[in-house]
Amino acid sequence: MAANTEPLPGTSDLWEPEVTAWREIEDAAREIFGRYGYTELRTPIFERTDVFVRNLGDQTDVVQKEMYTFNDRGGRSLTLRPEGTASVMRAIANKGLATGEECRVLYMGPMFRGERPAAGRRRQFHQIGCEAVGCNSPWMDAEVIAMYTHFLKALGIEGSRVLVNSRGLPADRPAIAQALQDYFRPHLDEMCEDCRRRFESNVWRILDCKQPACHALAEGAPKIVDMLSPDSRAFFDRVCDGLNALGVEFELAPRLVRGLDYYVHTVFEITHNALGGQDAVAGGGRYQITLPGSNTPIEGIGFATGMERLLMIREALGHKPAEQPAADTYIVALGGDDVISAGLKVAGQLRAQGLGGRVHADFTGRSMKAQMRSANRSGASRVLILGENELASGAIVCKDMAGGTQETLPLAQIESLFKK
Ligand code: HAM
């Protein structure tokens, strides 16, 4: 039986020109987020499992159903990171952050969740995220959301929707949870099994349920922002004022709660209708996380955006990555080892000086016709031809593929060809 060479479901190999499309997005992220003072942080791809369980919440779908958790040879429970925020906070705790100090980081890389693969839902997916830690101001929330819309604009993505809500502070929650339970209690029979469980364990999650019956019921639930304490409401109003000041169009999404438990105050999602069912291209919010060895929770605000989903949108909007030719300069060597080695040397000289772009030297010793066919296929704009005669007279033939012209140059002057 032939070996199965396909990547595992929900994972993929990335080839050019896709890699170029990815790099364009990564570069835009570094450029735009850099303007707001974010610098890059790279954390390990796996962590101790408790880094995620403690921070994301043990009742969340991610922790309960989706984490890739395994024991290493020493019997320690480790997990492939399902998201970046918990790792960033662990890294900051490890480095230490003085009281009142702010830290702004951006990160990018693979994340892992054992979800059922679908369009825009992968098991290894890639996020670009930002976290601004140690800043408790609502204006910061507005700035972070605006920064993401700035990024979308830089990528030429129009037509997204910015959905915003507040979850208030932990102290606001018992009264809100009570009001939600009072609302859902008479309808328990109509709800899915998960939501009947959530009714007791975490009634907020019902608002997030995708099952049609639960979703329809959630539509009529009391609005969280109307039940916030006056301070939390004032915080939320300032976030909205900040967004208005920055000219960001947004919508209040009264039932947006997000799937992770660490959020306080502002939560937001950016959606785009080019995505279909999984329509969130980014999600984030303000969070409070208690770092190990501390009793005081530290606050941050951030978001993560899915690389694969950004690419889906750009593709739907007709964006094509710049195609890269396999070679810009192709060196044809017609003859034996002496000619091939001379071609190799020319290629080395050009690359050392950064001349001629991507330089490909042909080592096959094939016929002129065969090597020229390969040169054509490579997309090279210039072909340099060396034969026994040229080698003997210290010359090289240079063919301009676009113009069809050809000239013979002394080998020693080859560099002048590229410096014109
Ligand atoms: P999240 O909403 O779980 O938030 O993920 C953020 C984004 O990652 C989603 O909007 C989506 O674009 C992408 N994403 C998530 N799961 C998948 C998947 N299975 N396949 C493809 N794309 C996916 C977080 O991860 C939080 N850490 C965001 C955050 C940062 N909150 C505060 N700071």
Coordinates of C-alpha atoms and ligand atoms in Angstrom, one line a residue:
M1 CA 0.0 0.0 0.0
A2 CA 1.3 3.4 -0.9
A3 CA 2.4 5.6 2.0
N4 CA -0.2 8.3 2.9
T5 CA 1.6 11.6 2.3
E6 CA -1.3 13.9 3.0
P7 CA -1.0 16.2 6.0
L8 CA -3.3 15.3 8.9
P9 CA -6.9 16.6 8.7
G10 CA -7.1 20.3 9.7
T11 CA -3.4 20.9 8.9
S12 CA -1.7 21.8 5.7
D13 CA 1.5 22.3 3.8
L14 CA 2.2 25.8 2.6
W15 CA 3.9 26.4 -0.7
E16 CA 4.6 29.5 -2.8
P17 CA 2.8 31.7 -3.7
E18 CA 0.8 31.1 -0.5
V19 CA 3.9 31.7 1.7
T20 CA 4.3 35.1 0.1
A21 CA 0.6 35.9 0.8
W22 CA 1.3 35.0 4.5
R23 CA 4.4 37.0 4.6
E24 CA 2.6 40.1 3.3
I25 CA 0.1 39.8 6.2
E26 CA 2.9 39.2 8.8
D27 CA 4.8 42.2 7.5
A28 CA 1.8 44.4 7.6
A29 CA 1.1 43.3 11.2
R30 CA 4.7 44.2 12.3
E31 CA 4.5 47.5 10.5
I32 CA 1.1 48.7 11.7
F33 CA 1.2 47.3 15.3
G34 CA 4.7 48.7 15.5
R35 CA 3.4 52.2 15.0
Y36 CA 1.4 51.7 18.2
G37 CA 4.4 50.6 20.2
Y38 CA 4.0 46.8 20.1
T39 CA 7.2 44.6 19.8
E40 CA 7.4 41.0 19.0
L41 CA 7.4 38.2 21.6
R42 CA 7.9 34.5 20.7
T43 CA 6.8 32.0 23.3
P44 CA 7.1 28.2 23.2
I45 CA 4.6 26.2 21.3
F46 CA 3.9 23.9 24.3
E47 CA 3.4 24.8 27.9
R48 CA 2.5 23.1 31.2
T49 CA -1.2 22.3 30.9
D50 CA -2.1 24.4 33.9
V51 CA -1.0 27.6 32.1
F52 CA -4.1 27.2 29.9
V53 CA -6.5 25.6 32.3
R54 CA -6.0 28.2 35.0
N55 CA -6.2 31.2 32.6
L56 CA -8.8 30.2 30.0
G57 CA -11.2 28.7 32.5
D58 CA -11.9 25.0 33.1
Q59 CA -15.5 25.2 31.9
T60 CA -14.6 26.6 28.4
D61 CA -14.9 24.5 25.3
V62 CA -11.3 25.0 24.5
V63 CA -10.1 23.5 27.8
Q64 CA -12.8 20.8 28.0
K65 CA -12.9 19.5 24.4
E66 CA -10.2 21.0 22.2
M67 CA -6.7 21.0 23.8
Y68 CA -3.9 18.7 22.5
T69 CA -2.7 17.5 25.9
F70 CA -0.2 14.8 26.5
N71 CA 2.2 13.5 29.1
D72 CA 5.9 13.8 28.3
R73 CA 8.4 11.1 29.2
G74 CA 8.7 12.5 32.7
G75 CA 5.0 12.2 33.2
R76 CA 4.3 16.0 33.1
S77 CA 1.1 17.1 31.5
L78 CA 1.9 19.4 28.6
T79 CA -0.4 21.1 26.1
L80 CA 0.2 22.5 22.6
R81 CA -0.9 26.1 22.9
P82 CA -4.5 26.6 21.8
E83 CA -4.1 30.4 21.9
G84 CA -1.5 33.0 22.8
T85 CA -2.8 35.2 25.7
A86 CA -2.1 32.7 28.5
S87 CA 1.4 32.1 27.2
V88 CA 2.1 35.8 26.9
M89 CA 1.0 36.3 30.5
R90 CA 3.1 33.4 31.7
A91 CA 6.1 35.0 29.9
I92 CA 5.4 38.4 31.5
A93 CA 5.1 36.8 34.9
N94 CA 8.4 35.1 34.4
K95 CA 10.2 38.3 33.3
G96 CA 8.5 40.5 35.9
L97 CA 6.5 43.6 35.4
A98 CA 6.8 46.5 37.9
T99 CA 3.6 47.9 39.3
G100 CA 2.3 50.5 36.9
E101 CA 4.5 49.4 34.1
E102 CA 3.0 48.7 30.7
C103 CA 4.0 46.0 28.2
R104 CA 2.8 45.8 24.6
V105 CA 3.6 42.7 22.6
L106 CA 2.6 41.2 19.3
Y107 CA 3.0 37.5 18.5
M108 CA 2.3 35.3 15.6
G109 CA 2.5 31.6 15.0
P110 CA 0.7 28.2 15.1
M111 CA -2.1 27.4 17.6
F112 CA -3.7 24.0 18.1
R113 CA -7.3 23.0 18.8
G114 CA -8.9 19.6 18.2
E115 CA -12.0 21.0 16.4
R116 CA -13.9 19.4 13.6
P117 CA -12.1 20.7 10.5
A118 CA -14.3 22.9 8.2
A119 CA -13.7 25.9 6.0
G120 CA -11.9 28.4 8.2
R121 CA -11.7 25.9 11.1
R122 CA -8.3 24.2 11.3
R123 CA -6.6 22.0 14.0
Q124 CA -3.3 23.8 13.4
F125 CA -4.2 27.4 12.7
H126 CA -2.2 30.5 12.9
Q127 CA -2.9 33.6 14.8
I128 CA -1.4 37.1 14.9
G129 CA -2.2 38.7 18.2
C130 CA -1.5 41.7 20.4
E131 CA -1.6 42.2 24.1
A132 CA -1.3 45.5 26.0
V133 CA -0.7 44.5 29.6
G134 CA -0.8 46.7 32.7
C135 CA -3.0 49.4 31.2
N136 CA -6.4 49.7 32.9
S137 CA -7.9 52.6 30.8
P138 CA -11.0 52.2 28.7
W139 CA -9.4 54.5 26.1
M140 CA -6.8 51.7 25.5
D141 CA -9.6 49.3 24.6
A142 CA -10.8 51.8 21.9
E143 CA -7.2 52.2 20.7
V144 CA -6.7 48.4 20.4
I145 CA -9.9 47.9 18.4
A146 CA -9.1 50.9 16.2
M147 CA -5.6 49.5 15.7
Y148 CA -7.1 46.2 14.3
T149 CA -9.3 48.1 11.9
H150 CA -6.2 50.1 10.8
F151 CA -4.5 46.8 10.1
L152 CA -7.5 45.5 8.0
K153 CA -7.4 48.7 6.0
A154 CA -3.6 48.3 5.3
L155 CA -4.5 44.8 4.0
G156 CA -7.1 46.3 1.7
I157 CA -9.9 44.5 3.6
E158 CA -13.2 46.4 3.5
G159 CA -16.7 45.3 4.6
S160 CA -15.9 44.0 8.1
R161 CA -18.2 44.5 11.1
V162 CA -16.9 45.5 14.5
L163 CA -19.1 44.0 17.3
V164 CA -18.6 45.2 20.8
N165 CA -20.1 44.3 24.2
S166 CA -19.1 44.4 27.9
R167 CA -19.1 41.5 30.4
G168 CA -18.5 43.8 33.3
L169 CA -16.4 42.9 36.3
P170 CA -16.6 39.7 38.4
A171 CA -18.5 41.6 41.0
D172 CA -21.3 42.4 38.5
R173 CA -21.6 38.8 37.5
P174 CA -23.8 37.1 40.2
A175 CA -26.7 39.6 39.5
I176 CA -26.4 39.2 35.7
A177 CA -26.1 35.4 36.0
Q178 CA -29.3 35.4 38.2
A179 CA -31.2 37.5 35.6
L180 CA -30.0 35.2 32.8
Q181 CA -31.1 32.1 34.7
D182 CA -34.5 33.6 35.5
Y183 CA -34.9 34.3 31.8
F184 CA -33.7 30.8 30.6
R185 CA -35.3 28.7 33.3
P186 CA -38.8 28.4 31.8
H187 CA -37.2 27.3 28.5
L188 CA -34.8 24.6 29.7
D189 CA -36.7 21.8 27.9
E190 CA -36.2 23.6 24.5
M191 CA -32.5 23.9 25.0
C192 CA -29.6 21.6 23.9
E193 CA -28.0 19.2 26.4
D194 CA -24.8 21.3 26.6
C195 CA -26.9 24.4 27.5
R196 CA -28.9 22.6 30.1
R197 CA -25.5 21.8 31.7
R198 CA -24.3 25.4 31.2
F199 CA -27.4 26.7 32.9
E200 CA -25.9 25.5 36.2
S201 CA -22.2 25.7 35.5
N202 CA -21.9 28.9 33.4
V203 CA -25.1 30.4 32.2
W204 CA -23.2 33.0 30.1
R205 CA -22.1 30.3 27.7
I206 CA -25.7 29.8 26.6
L207 CA -25.6 33.2 24.9
D208 CA -22.7 31.8 22.8
C209 CA -24.5 28.6 21.7
K210 CA -24.7 28.0 18.0
Q211 CA -27.7 25.5 18.2
P212 CA -30.6 27.2 16.4
A213 CA -33.1 26.7 19.3
C214 CA -30.7 28.1 21.9
H215 CA -29.6 30.9 19.6
A216 CA -33.2 32.0 19.1
L217 CA -33.8 32.0 22.8
A218 CA -30.6 33.9 23.5
E219 CA -31.8 36.6 21.1
G220 CA -34.5 37.6 23.6
A221 CA -32.3 37.5 26.7
P222 CA -31.8 40.6 28.8
K223 CA -28.9 42.8 27.6
I224 CA -25.7 42.5 29.7
V225 CA -24.8 46.2 29.3
D226 CA -28.2 47.2 30.8
M227 CA -27.4 45.1 33.9
L228 CA -23.8 46.4 34.6
S229 CA -22.9 48.3 37.7
P230 CA -22.7 52.1 37.2
D231 CA -18.8 51.9 37.2
S232 CA -18.7 49.1 34.6
R233 CA -21.3 50.9 32.5
A234 CA -19.2 54.1 32.6
F235 CA -16.1 52.1 31.5
F236 CA -18.1 50.7 28.6
D237 CA -19.4 54.2 27.6
R238 CA -15.8 55.5 27.5
V239 CA -14.8 52.7 25.2
C240 CA -17.6 53.6 22.8
D241 CA -16.7 57.3 23.1
G242 CA -13.1 56.4 22.2
L243 CA -14.2 54.4 19.2
N244 CA -16.4 57.3 18.0
A245 CA -13.5 59.7 18.5
L246 CA -11.3 57.5 16.3
G247 CA -14.0 57.2 13.7
V248 CA -14.4 53.4 14.1
E249 CA -17.8 52.2 13.0
F250 CA -19.0 49.6 15.5
E251 CA -22.2 47.8 16.6
L252 CA -23.3 46.8 20.0
A253 CA -23.6 43.0 20.2
P254 CA -25.6 42.5 23.3
R255 CA -25.1 38.8 23.5
L256 CA -21.4 38.6 22.6
V257 CA -19.6 36.9 25.5
R258 CA -16.6 35.2 23.8
G259 CA -15.5 31.6 24.5
L260 CA -12.8 32.2 27.1
D261 CA -13.4 32.9 30.8
Y262 CA -10.7 35.5 31.5
Y263 CA -12.5 38.4 30.0
V264 CA -13.8 41.5 32.0
H265 CA -15.4 44.6 30.6
T266 CA -14.9 45.0 26.9
V267 CA -15.2 42.0 24.5
F268 CA -15.2 42.4 20.7
E269 CA -15.2 40.4 17.5
I270 CA -14.6 41.4 14.0
T271 CA -16.6 39.5 11.4
H272 CA -16.7 39.4 7.6
N273 CA -19.3 37.9 5.4
A274 CA -16.8 36.4 3.0
L275 CA -16.1 33.8 5.7
G276 CA -19.5 32.0 5.8
G277 CA -20.2 30.0 9.0
Q278 CA -17.1 30.7 10.9
D279 CA -17.3 34.5 10.3
A280 CA -15.0 35.9 13.1
V281 CA -11.7 37.0 11.6
A282 CA -10.6 38.4 15.0
G283 CA -11.7 38.3 18.6
G284 CA -10.5 39.8 21.8
G285 CA -11.2 41.8 24.9
R286 CA -10.0 43.0 28.2
Y287 CA -9.0 40.4 30.7
Q288 CA -7.8 39.9 34.3
I289 CA -5.3 37.2 35.0
T290 CA -3.8 36.3 38.3
L291 CA -0.2 35.4 37.7
P292 CA 1.4 32.5 39.7
G293 CA 2.9 33.8 42.9
S294 CA 0.7 36.9 43.0
N295 CA -2.7 37.7 44.6
T296 CA -3.5 40.8 42.5
P297 CA -4.8 40.1 39.1
I298 CA -3.1 41.9 36.3
E299 CA -5.2 43.5 33.5
G300 CA -4.6 43.5 29.8
I301 CA -6.4 44.0 26.6
G302 CA -5.7 42.3 23.3
F303 CA -7.0 40.3 20.4
A304 CA -6.0 37.6 18.0
T305 CA -6.8 37.3 14.3
G306 CA -6.8 34.1 12.3
M307 CA -4.3 34.0 9.5
E308 CA -6.2 31.5 7.4
R309 CA -9.4 33.6 7.7
L310 CA -7.6 36.8 6.7
L311 CA -6.4 34.9 3.6
M312 CA -9.8 33.6 2.8
I313 CA -11.2 37.2 2.9
R314 CA -8.3 38.6 0.8
E315 CA -8.8 35.8 -1.7
A316 CA -12.6 36.5 -1.9
L317 CA -11.8 40.2 -2.4
G318 CA -9.6 39.2 -5.4
H319 CA -6.2 39.9 -3.8
K320 CA -3.5 37.8 -5.4
P321 CA 0.0 37.5 -3.9
A322 CA 2.9 38.7 -6.1
E323 CA 4.1 35.6 -8.1
Q324 CA 7.8 35.0 -7.7
P325 CA 9.7 33.4 -10.6
A326 CA 11.8 30.4 -9.7
A327 CA 14.8 32.2 -11.1
D328 CA 15.7 35.7 -12.3
T329 CA 19.0 34.7 -13.8
Y330 CA 19.6 31.3 -15.3
I331 CA 23.1 30.1 -16.1
V332 CA 23.3 27.6 -19.0
A333 CA 26.5 25.5 -19.0
L334 CA 27.2 23.6 -22.3
G335 CA 30.1 21.2 -21.9
G336 CA 31.9 19.2 -19.3
D337 CA 32.9 19.8 -15.7
D338 CA 35.2 22.7 -16.6
V339 CA 32.3 24.7 -18.0
I340 CA 29.8 23.6 -15.3
S341 CA 32.3 24.7 -12.6
A342 CA 32.8 28.0 -14.4
G343 CA 29.0 28.5 -14.3
L344 CA 29.0 27.6 -10.7
K345 CA 31.6 30.2 -10.1
V346 CA 29.7 33.0 -11.9
A347 CA 26.6 32.1 -9.9
G348 CA 28.6 32.4 -6.7
Q349 CA 30.1 35.8 -7.7
L350 CA 26.6 37.2 -8.5
R351 CA 25.0 36.0 -5.3
A352 CA 27.9 37.2 -3.2
Q353 CA 27.3 40.7 -4.6
G354 CA 23.5 40.5 -4.5
L355 CA 23.3 40.8 -8.3
G356 CA 20.9 39.0 -10.7
G357 CA 18.2 38.3 -8.1
R358 CA 17.5 34.5 -7.8
V359 CA 20.4 32.8 -9.6
H360 CA 20.0 29.3 -10.9
A361 CA 23.1 27.4 -12.3
D362 CA 22.3 24.4 -14.5
F363 CA 24.5 21.5 -13.6
T364 CA 22.9 18.9 -15.8
G365 CA 25.2 19.1 -18.9
R366 CA 22.1 18.7 -21.1
S367 CA 21.7 20.0 -24.6
M368 CA 21.3 23.7 -25.3
K369 CA 17.6 23.1 -26.2
A370 CA 16.9 21.2 -22.9
Q371 CA 18.6 23.8 -20.7
M372 CA 16.9 26.7 -22.5
R373 CA 13.6 25.0 -22.0
S374 CA 14.3 24.9 -18.2
A375 CA 15.4 28.5 -18.3
N376 CA 12.1 29.5 -19.9
R377 CA 10.1 27.5 -17.4
S378 CA 11.9 29.2 -14.5
G379 CA 10.7 32.6 -15.6
A380 CA 14.2 34.1 -15.6
S381 CA 14.5 37.4 -17.3
R382 CA 18.2 36.9 -18.1
V383 CA 20.1 33.8 -19.3
L384 CA 23.8 33.6 -19.2
I385 CA 25.3 31.0 -21.6
L386 CA 28.7 29.4 -21.2
G387 CA 30.3 26.9 -23.6
E388 CA 33.8 25.5 -24.2
N389 CA 34.5 28.4 -26.7
E390 CA 33.4 31.1 -24.4
L391 CA 35.4 29.6 -21.6
A392 CA 38.5 29.4 -23.8
S393 CA 38.1 33.1 -24.7
G394 CA 37.0 34.3 -21.3
A395 CA 33.6 35.4 -22.5
I396 CA 30.0 34.8 -21.7
V397 CA 26.8 35.2 -23.7
C398 CA 24.0 37.2 -22.1
K399 CA 20.4 36.8 -23.4
D400 CA 17.7 39.2 -22.4
M401 CA 14.6 37.0 -22.4
A402 CA 12.0 39.8 -22.6
G403 CA 13.7 41.7 -25.5
G404 CA 15.2 38.7 -27.2
T405 CA 18.5 40.4 -27.6
Q406 CA 21.9 38.8 -27.0
E407 CA 25.4 40.1 -26.4
T408 CA 28.8 38.5 -25.7
L409 CA 30.7 40.1 -22.8
P410 CA 34.1 39.4 -21.3
L411 CA 33.5 37.2 -18.2
A412 CA 35.4 39.8 -16.1
Q413 CA 32.7 42.4 -16.9
I414 CA 29.7 40.3 -16.0
E415 CA 28.8 42.5 -13.1
S416 CA 28.5 45.5 -15.3
L417 CA 25.5 43.8 -16.9
F418 CA 23.5 44.1 -13.7
K419 CA 24.8 47.5 -12.6
K420 CA 23.5 49.3 -15.8
Ligands
HAM1 P1 -10.3 33.3 19.8 O1 -11.6 34.0 19.5 O2 -10.5 31.9 20.3 O3 -9.5 34.3 20.8 O4 -9.5 33.2 18.5 C1 -9.1 34.4 17.7 C2 -9.2 34.2 16.2 O5 -8.4 33.0 15.9 C3 -10.6 33.8 15.7 O6 -11.4 35.0 15.5 C4 -10.3 33.1 14.4 O7 -10.0 34.1 13.4 C5 -9.0 32.4 14.8 N1 -9.3 31.0 15.1 C6 -9.7 30.5 16.3 N2 -9.9 29.1 16.2 C7 -9.6 28.8 14.9 C8 -9.5 27.5 14.2 N3 -9.8 26.4 14.8 N4 -9.2 27.6 12.9 C9 -8.9 28.7 12.3 N5 -8.9 29.9 12.9 C10 -9.2 30.0 14.2 C11 -8.3 34.0 21.3 O8 -7.6 33.1 20.9 C12 -7.9 35.0 22.3 N6 -6.6 34.6 22.8 C13 -7.9 36.4 21.8 C14 -7.4 37.4 22.8 C15 -6.2 38.0 22.8 N7 -8.1 37.9 23.7 C16 -7.4 38.8 24.4 N8 -6.2 38.8 23.9

